[in-house]
Structure formats: structure tokens, C-alpha cells
Short mmCIF file of C-alpha atoms in Angstrom, two decimals:
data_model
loop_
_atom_site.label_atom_id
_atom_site.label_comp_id
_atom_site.label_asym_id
_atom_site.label_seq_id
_atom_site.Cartn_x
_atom_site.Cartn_y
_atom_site.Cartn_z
CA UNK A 296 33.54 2.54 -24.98
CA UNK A 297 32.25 6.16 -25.71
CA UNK A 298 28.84 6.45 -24.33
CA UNK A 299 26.13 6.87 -26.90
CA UNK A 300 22.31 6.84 -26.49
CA UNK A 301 22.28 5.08 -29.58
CA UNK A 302 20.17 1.51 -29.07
CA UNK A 303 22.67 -0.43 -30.52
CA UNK A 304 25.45 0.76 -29.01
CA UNK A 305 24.12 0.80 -25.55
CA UNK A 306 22.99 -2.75 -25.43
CA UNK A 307 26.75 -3.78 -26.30
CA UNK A 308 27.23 -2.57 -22.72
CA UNK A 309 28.10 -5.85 -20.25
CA UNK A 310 26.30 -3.11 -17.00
CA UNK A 311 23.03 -2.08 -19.10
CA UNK A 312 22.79 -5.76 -20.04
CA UNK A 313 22.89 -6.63 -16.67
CA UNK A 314 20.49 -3.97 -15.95
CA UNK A 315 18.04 -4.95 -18.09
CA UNK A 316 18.22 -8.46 -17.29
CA UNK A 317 17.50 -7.48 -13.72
CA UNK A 318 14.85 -5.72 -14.23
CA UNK A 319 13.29 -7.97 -16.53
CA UNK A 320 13.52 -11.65 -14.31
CA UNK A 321 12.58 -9.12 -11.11
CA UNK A 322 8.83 -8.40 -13.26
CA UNK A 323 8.85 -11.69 -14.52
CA UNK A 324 8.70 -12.65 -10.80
CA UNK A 325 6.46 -10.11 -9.83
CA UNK A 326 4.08 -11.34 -12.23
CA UNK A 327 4.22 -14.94 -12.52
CA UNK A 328 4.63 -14.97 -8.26
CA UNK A 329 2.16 -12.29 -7.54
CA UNK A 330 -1.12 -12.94 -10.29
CA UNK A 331 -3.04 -13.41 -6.95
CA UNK A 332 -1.70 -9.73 -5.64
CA UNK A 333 -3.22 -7.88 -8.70
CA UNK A 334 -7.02 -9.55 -9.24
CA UNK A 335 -8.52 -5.72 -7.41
CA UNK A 336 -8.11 -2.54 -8.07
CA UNK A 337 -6.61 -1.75 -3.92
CA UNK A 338 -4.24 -4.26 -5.48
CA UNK A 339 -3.48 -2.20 -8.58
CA UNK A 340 -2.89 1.07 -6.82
CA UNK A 341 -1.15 -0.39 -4.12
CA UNK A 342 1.50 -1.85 -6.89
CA UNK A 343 1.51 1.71 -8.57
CA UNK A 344 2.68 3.35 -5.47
CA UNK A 345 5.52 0.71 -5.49
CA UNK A 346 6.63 1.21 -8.63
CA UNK A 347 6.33 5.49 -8.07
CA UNK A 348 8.59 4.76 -5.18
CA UNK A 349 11.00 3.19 -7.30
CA UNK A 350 11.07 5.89 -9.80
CA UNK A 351 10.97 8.63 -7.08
CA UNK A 352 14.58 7.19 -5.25
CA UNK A 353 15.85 6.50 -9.67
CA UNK A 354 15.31 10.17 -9.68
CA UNK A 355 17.10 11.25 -6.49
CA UNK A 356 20.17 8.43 -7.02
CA UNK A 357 23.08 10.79 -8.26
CA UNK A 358 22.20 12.64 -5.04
CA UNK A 359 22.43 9.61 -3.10
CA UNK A 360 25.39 8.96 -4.93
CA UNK A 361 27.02 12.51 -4.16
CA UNK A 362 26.18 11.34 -0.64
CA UNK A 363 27.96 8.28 -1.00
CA UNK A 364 31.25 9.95 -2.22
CA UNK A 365 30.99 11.75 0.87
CA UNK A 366 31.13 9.31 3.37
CA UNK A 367 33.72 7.76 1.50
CA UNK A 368 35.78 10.57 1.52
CA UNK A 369 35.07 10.85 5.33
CA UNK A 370 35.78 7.02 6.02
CA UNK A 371 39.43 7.33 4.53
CA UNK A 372 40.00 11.23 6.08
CA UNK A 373 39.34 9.56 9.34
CA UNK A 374 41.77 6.81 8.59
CA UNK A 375 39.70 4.33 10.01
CA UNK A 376 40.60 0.42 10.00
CA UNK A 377 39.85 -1.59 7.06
CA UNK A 378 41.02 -4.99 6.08
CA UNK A 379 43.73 -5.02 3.21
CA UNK A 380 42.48 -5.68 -0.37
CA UNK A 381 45.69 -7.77 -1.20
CA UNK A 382 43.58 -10.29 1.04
CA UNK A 383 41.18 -11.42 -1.56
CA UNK A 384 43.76 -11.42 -4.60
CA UNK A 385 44.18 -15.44 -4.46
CA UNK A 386 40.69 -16.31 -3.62
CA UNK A 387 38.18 -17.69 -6.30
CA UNK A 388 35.76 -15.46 -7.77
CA UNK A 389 32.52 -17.69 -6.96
CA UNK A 390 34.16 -17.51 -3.24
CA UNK A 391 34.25 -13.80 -3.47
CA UNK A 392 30.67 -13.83 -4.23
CA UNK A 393 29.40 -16.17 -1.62
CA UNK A 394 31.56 -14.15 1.00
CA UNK A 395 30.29 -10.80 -0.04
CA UNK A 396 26.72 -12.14 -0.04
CA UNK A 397 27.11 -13.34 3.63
CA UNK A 398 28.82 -10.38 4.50
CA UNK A 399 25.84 -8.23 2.66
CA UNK A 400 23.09 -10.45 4.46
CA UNK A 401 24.47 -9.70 7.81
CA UNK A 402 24.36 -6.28 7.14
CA UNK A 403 21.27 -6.38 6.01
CA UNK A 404 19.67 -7.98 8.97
CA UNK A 405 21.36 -5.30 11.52
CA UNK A 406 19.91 -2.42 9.36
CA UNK A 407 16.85 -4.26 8.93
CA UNK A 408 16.79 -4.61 13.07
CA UNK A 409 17.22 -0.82 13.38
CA UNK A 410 14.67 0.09 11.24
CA UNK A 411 12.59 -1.66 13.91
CA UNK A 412 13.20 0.09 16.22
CA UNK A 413 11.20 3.64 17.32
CA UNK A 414 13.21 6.17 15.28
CA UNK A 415 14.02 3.71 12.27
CA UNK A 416 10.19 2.66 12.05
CA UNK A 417 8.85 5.55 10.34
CA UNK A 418 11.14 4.90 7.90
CA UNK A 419 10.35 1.43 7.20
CA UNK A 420 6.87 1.56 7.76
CA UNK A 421 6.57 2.47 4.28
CA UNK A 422 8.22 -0.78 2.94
CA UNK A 423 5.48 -2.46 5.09
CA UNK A 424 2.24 -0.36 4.18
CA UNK A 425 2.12 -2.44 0.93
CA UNK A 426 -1.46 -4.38 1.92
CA UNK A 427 -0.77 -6.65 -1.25
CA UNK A 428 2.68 -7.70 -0.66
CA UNK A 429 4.12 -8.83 -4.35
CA UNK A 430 7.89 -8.29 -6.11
CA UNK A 431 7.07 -5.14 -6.86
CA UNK A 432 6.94 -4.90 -2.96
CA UNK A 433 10.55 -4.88 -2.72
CA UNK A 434 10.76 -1.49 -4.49
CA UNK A 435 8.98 -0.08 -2.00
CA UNK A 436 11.50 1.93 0.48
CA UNK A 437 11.53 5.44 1.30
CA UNK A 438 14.52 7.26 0.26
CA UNK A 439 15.80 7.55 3.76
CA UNK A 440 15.67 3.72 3.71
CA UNK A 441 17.79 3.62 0.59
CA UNK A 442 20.34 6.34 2.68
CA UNK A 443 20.51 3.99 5.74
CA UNK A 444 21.27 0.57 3.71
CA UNK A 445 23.88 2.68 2.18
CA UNK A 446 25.87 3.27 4.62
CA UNK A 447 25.15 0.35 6.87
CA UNK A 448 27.17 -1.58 2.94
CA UNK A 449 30.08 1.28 3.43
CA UNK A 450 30.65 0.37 6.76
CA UNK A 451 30.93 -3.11 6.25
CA UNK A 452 32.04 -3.34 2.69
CA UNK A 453 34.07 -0.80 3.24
CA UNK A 454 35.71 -2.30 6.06
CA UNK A 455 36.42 -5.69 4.54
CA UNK A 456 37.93 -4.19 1.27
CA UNK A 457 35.93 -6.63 -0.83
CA UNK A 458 36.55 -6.28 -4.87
CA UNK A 459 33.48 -4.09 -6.73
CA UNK A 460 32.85 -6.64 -9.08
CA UNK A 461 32.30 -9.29 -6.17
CA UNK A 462 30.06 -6.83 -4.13
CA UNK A 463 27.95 -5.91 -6.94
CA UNK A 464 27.40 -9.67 -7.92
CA UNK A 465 26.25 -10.08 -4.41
CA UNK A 466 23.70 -7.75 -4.75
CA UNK A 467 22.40 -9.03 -7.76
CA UNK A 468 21.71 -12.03 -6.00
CA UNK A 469 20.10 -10.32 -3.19
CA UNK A 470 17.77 -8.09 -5.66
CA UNK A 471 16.65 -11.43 -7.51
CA UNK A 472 16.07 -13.17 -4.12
CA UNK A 473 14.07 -9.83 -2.38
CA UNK A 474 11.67 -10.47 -5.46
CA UNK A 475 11.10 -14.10 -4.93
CA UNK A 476 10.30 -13.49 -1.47
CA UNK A 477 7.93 -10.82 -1.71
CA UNK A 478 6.13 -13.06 -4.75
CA UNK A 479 2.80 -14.46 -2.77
CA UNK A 480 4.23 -18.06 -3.09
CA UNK A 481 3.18 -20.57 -0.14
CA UNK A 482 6.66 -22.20 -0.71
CA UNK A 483 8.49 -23.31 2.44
CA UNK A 484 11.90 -25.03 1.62
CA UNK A 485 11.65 -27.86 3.68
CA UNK A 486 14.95 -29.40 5.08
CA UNK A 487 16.47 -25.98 3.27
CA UNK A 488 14.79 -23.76 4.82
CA UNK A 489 17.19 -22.24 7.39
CA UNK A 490 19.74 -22.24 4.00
CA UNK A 491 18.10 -19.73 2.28
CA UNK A 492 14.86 -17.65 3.26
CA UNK A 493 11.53 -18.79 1.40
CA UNK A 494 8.15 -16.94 0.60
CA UNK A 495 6.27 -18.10 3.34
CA UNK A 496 9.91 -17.47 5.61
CA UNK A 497 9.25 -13.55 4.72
CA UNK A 498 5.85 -13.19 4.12
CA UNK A 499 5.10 -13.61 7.87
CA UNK A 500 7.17 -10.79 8.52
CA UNK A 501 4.65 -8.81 6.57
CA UNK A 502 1.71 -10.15 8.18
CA UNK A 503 -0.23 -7.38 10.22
CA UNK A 504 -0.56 -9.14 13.09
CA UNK A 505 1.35 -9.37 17.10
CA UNK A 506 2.82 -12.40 16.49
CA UNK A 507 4.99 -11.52 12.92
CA UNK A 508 6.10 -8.30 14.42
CA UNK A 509 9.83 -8.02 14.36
CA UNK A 510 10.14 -11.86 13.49
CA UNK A 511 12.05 -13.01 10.60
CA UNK A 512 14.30 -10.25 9.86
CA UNK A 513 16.82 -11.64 7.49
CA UNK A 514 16.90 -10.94 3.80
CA UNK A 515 17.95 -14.72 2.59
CA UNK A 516 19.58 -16.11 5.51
CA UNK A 517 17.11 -17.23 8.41
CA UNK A 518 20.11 -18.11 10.25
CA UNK A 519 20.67 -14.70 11.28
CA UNK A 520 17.54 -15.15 13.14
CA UNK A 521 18.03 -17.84 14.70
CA UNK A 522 21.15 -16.36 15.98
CA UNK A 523 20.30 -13.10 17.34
CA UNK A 524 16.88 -14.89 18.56
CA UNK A 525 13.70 -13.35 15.91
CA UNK A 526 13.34 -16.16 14.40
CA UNK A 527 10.12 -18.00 13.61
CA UNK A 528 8.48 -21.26 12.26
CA UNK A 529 5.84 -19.16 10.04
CA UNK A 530 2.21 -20.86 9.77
CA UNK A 531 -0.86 -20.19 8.34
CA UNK A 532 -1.79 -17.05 10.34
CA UNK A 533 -5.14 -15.53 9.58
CA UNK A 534 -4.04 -12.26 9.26
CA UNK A 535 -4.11 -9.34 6.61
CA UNK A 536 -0.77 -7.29 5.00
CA UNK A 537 0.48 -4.18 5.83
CA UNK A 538 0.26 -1.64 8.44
CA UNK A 539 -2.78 -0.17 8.49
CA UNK A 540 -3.30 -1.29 12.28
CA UNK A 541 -0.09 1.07 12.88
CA UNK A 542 -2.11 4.13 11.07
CA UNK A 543 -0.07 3.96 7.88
CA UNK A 544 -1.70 4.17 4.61
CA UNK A 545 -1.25 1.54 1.92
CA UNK A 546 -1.82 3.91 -1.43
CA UNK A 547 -1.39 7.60 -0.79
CA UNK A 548 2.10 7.97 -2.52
CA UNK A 549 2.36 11.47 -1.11
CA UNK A 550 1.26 10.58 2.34
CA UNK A 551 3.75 7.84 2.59
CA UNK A 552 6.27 10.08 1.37
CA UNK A 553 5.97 12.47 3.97
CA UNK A 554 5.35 9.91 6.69
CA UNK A 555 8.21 10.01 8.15
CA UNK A 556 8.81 13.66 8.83
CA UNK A 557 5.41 14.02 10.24
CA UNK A 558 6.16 11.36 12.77
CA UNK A 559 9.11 12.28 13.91
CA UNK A 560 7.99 15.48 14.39
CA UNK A 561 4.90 13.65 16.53
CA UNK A 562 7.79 11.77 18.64
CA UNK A 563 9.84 15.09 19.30
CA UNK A 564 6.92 17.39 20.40
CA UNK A 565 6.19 14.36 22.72
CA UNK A 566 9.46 14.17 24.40
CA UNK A 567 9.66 17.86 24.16
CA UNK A 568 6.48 17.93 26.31
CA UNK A 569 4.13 18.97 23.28
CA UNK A 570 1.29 17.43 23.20
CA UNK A 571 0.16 17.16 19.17
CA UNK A 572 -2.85 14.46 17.81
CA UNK A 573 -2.25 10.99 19.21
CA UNK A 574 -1.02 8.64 16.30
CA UNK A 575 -0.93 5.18 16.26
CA UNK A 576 1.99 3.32 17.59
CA UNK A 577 4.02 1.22 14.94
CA UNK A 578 3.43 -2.41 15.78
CA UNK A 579 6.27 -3.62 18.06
CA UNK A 580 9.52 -1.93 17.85
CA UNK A 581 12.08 -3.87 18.83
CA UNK A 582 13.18 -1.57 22.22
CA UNK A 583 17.26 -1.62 22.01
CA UNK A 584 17.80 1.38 19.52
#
């Protein structure tokens, strides 16, 4: 179909329909989940700079894309090994799905892990400023973070030469699921709850306090966790959101944005023997990367 920007036409479009209907059970989340995230106004701003996060990396995406084609291209110049796509041809569709989404989730949690560590932290500490965690939270990534899931997906999407239609339905599901568990729901799953990652499962994992740090890294699947040994039983914890303990604001959009740079420069004059203003140390990288 010949693109148009008529109204009509557009919404005959199966991937705008999709779009939309993303974006429109994600707020109905975010608002049904979160009314107790948005009764202030630190609330209010602190969802505004999520959603100017999300329209700052909408922006920047066909350069994130151009950087995408690029480590494509470099992927197949360097001939590395993938599995064969012929692989997949007799498998079901919903299997497809529930593979890619496992595959995804793994990825997700390794990413997630480095992104706790020292040099990934300043990265992710914006994702974790948010002091009134809601599904709007979810939104809330730096740019960089956006580059580093990227290609943590083409290395292992790539690899397993999973159909496009299968890996984009996985991600779907994972969008949907990031909204439900940034929603400030008390919801544990019970018996289910090392199936698929609750509220409470992720909301710890936001909690400002010694304990949460590094805990609870998976996306949907706690198992991951319980593998690679960060999991935790969450609790009631009387503790607040964010980072603020770490020296990260929770609604300077600009600050946050720059956040990154400025502490990496911190962490190189340091090891280069400079010695700029003390900053805070992020709470508890994990020590491996």
C-alpha cells in the first residue's frame, strides 16, 4: 500500500494499528495501575520527564536505526556464526513467539546485569531516578540505554535467525508486560510467581534501598534470577523510589540527559589521577563488568 498521511488510509495499516493499540493498553495501564503515582505534583513532573524521554529517543530513532543497519552490515561482513533460518520453517507460529520471548528475556536480563555494573550504571541510573515509579516508568531510558538493548537483540536475535514477525510479537509482549510491572500494583502471583514477573517482583528492584540493589533483574522471567543467583522474595520494605541516595535527580530532564557524560567523565579523571568534585556512588554495582 502507497503510504499516505491521509487518516483513513493510514489506519488500514495492520503496523500503525498495532502501534496504536500499543500505545493505547500501555496508558491505559499507566493510568488505571498508577492513579496512586500521580495524586502530587513531584509525581506529575516526574511522569513528564518520562514521557520527554520517550519523545526525545522517537526523535533520534532513524539514527538509531542507521546505527542498526550498521552493525548488521558488520555482523554478516565478519561472517560470524548464526543458526540457519530454514530451522524455524516447520515450527508453529505461537512456538515461534514463546521461543523468541525466552530468547528476548534472557537477553534482557544480561543487558540489564551490565547496566549494573560501574560503566553501564550511569546509563541506567536514569531508568531508576523515576521517584514515582508508574508505566510511564518504562519509557524512561536514556538513549544510550536504547543503543545497548539494541545490540545486546542483534547479537542474539541475530544469531538464532528467528523470523521478524516472531521477534517483533515478542516484543510486544514484553512492552505490554514492562508496563504492568512498573504499574504501582501490590500483586504477587502466588504459586506463579517464578512463571512470569509481578508488580511487587519488580517494584523491589526500584526500591532505594541496600537490600533491592541489583536484585530482581529479569524483565518477566524471575527464573533468570534464580539462576544466575539475584533473585529475591520481595516484602514490604519501608523504603522510597528512585535514586536520589546515588545523587541522581528525579525531574531535571536536562540533567538526566547529560548524566551520563558527566559521570563518566568523573570516573576517567579518577583513574586518570584527576581529582574532580566527589559524586555519589551508584548504589551497588554488581562488580564483574
Amino acid at each position: 500500500m502507497e503510504f499516505s498521511l491521509d487518516p483513513m488510509r493510514l489506519w488500514e495499516l495492520r503496523s500503525f494499528q498495532v502501534i496504536v493499540a500499543t500505545a493505547a493498553v500501555t496508558l491505559l495501564i499507566a493510568l488505571v495501575g498508577g492513579y496512586r503515582a500521580w495524586v502530587s505534583r513531584n509525581a506529575l513532573a516526574n511522569s513528564g520527564v518520562s514521557v520527554l524521554f520517550w519523545f526525545s529517543n522517537l526523535v533520534l530513532t532513524p539514527w538509531l536505526a542507521l546505527a542498526t543497519a550498521g552493525v548488521l552490515m558488520a555482523y554478516n561482513a565478519l561472517g560470524l556464526p548464526r543458526l540457519s533460518p530454514s530451522i524455524w520453517h516447520d515450527v508453529p507460529f505461537p512456538l515461534l513467539v514463546l521461543i523468541a520471548f525466552v530468547a528476548k528475556e534472557f537477553w534482557l536480563y544480561w543487558s540489564h546485569r551490565w547496566l549494573h555494573s560501574r560503566w553501564g550504571w550511569p546509563i541506567h541510573a536514569i531508568h531508576h531516578s523515576d521517584t514515582h515509579v508508574n508505566g510511564l516508568t518504562q519509557w524512561r531510558i536514556h538513549l544510550l540505554e536504547a543503543v545497548v538493548m539494541r545490540l545486546f537483540a542483534l547479537v542474539m536475535i541475530g544469531w538464532m535467525g528467528l523470523p521478524p514477525a516472531a521477534a517483533a510479537a515478542s516484543t510486544l509482549a514484553v512492552l505490554l508486560h514492562s508496563a504492568y510491572v512498573h504499574s504501582p500494583l501490590d500483586w504477587d502471583h502466588g504459586p506463579l510467581r517464578m512463571v512470569i514477573a509481578s508488580p511487587r517482583f519488580h517494584r523491589w528492584h526500584h526500591l532505594d534501598a541496600e537490600p533491592a540493589y541489583n536484585t530482581n533483574l529479569a524483565n518477566a522471567l524471575p527464573l533468570y534470577d534464580w539462576l544466575f543467583g539475584t533473585y529475591r522474595a520481595p516484602h514490604q520494605l519501608d523504603a522510597p523510589m528512585g535514586a536520589r541516595s546515588a545523587g541522581v535527580p528525579d525531574n531535571d530532564f536536562v540533567a538526566l540527559w547529560f548524566y551520563p557524560f558527566r559521570e563518566w567523565a568523573r570516573m576517567i579523571g579518577e583513574a586518570a589521577g584527576v581529582r574532580p568534585r566527589p559524586a555519589a556512588a551508584p548504589p551497588g554495582p554488581l562488580e564483574e563488568a
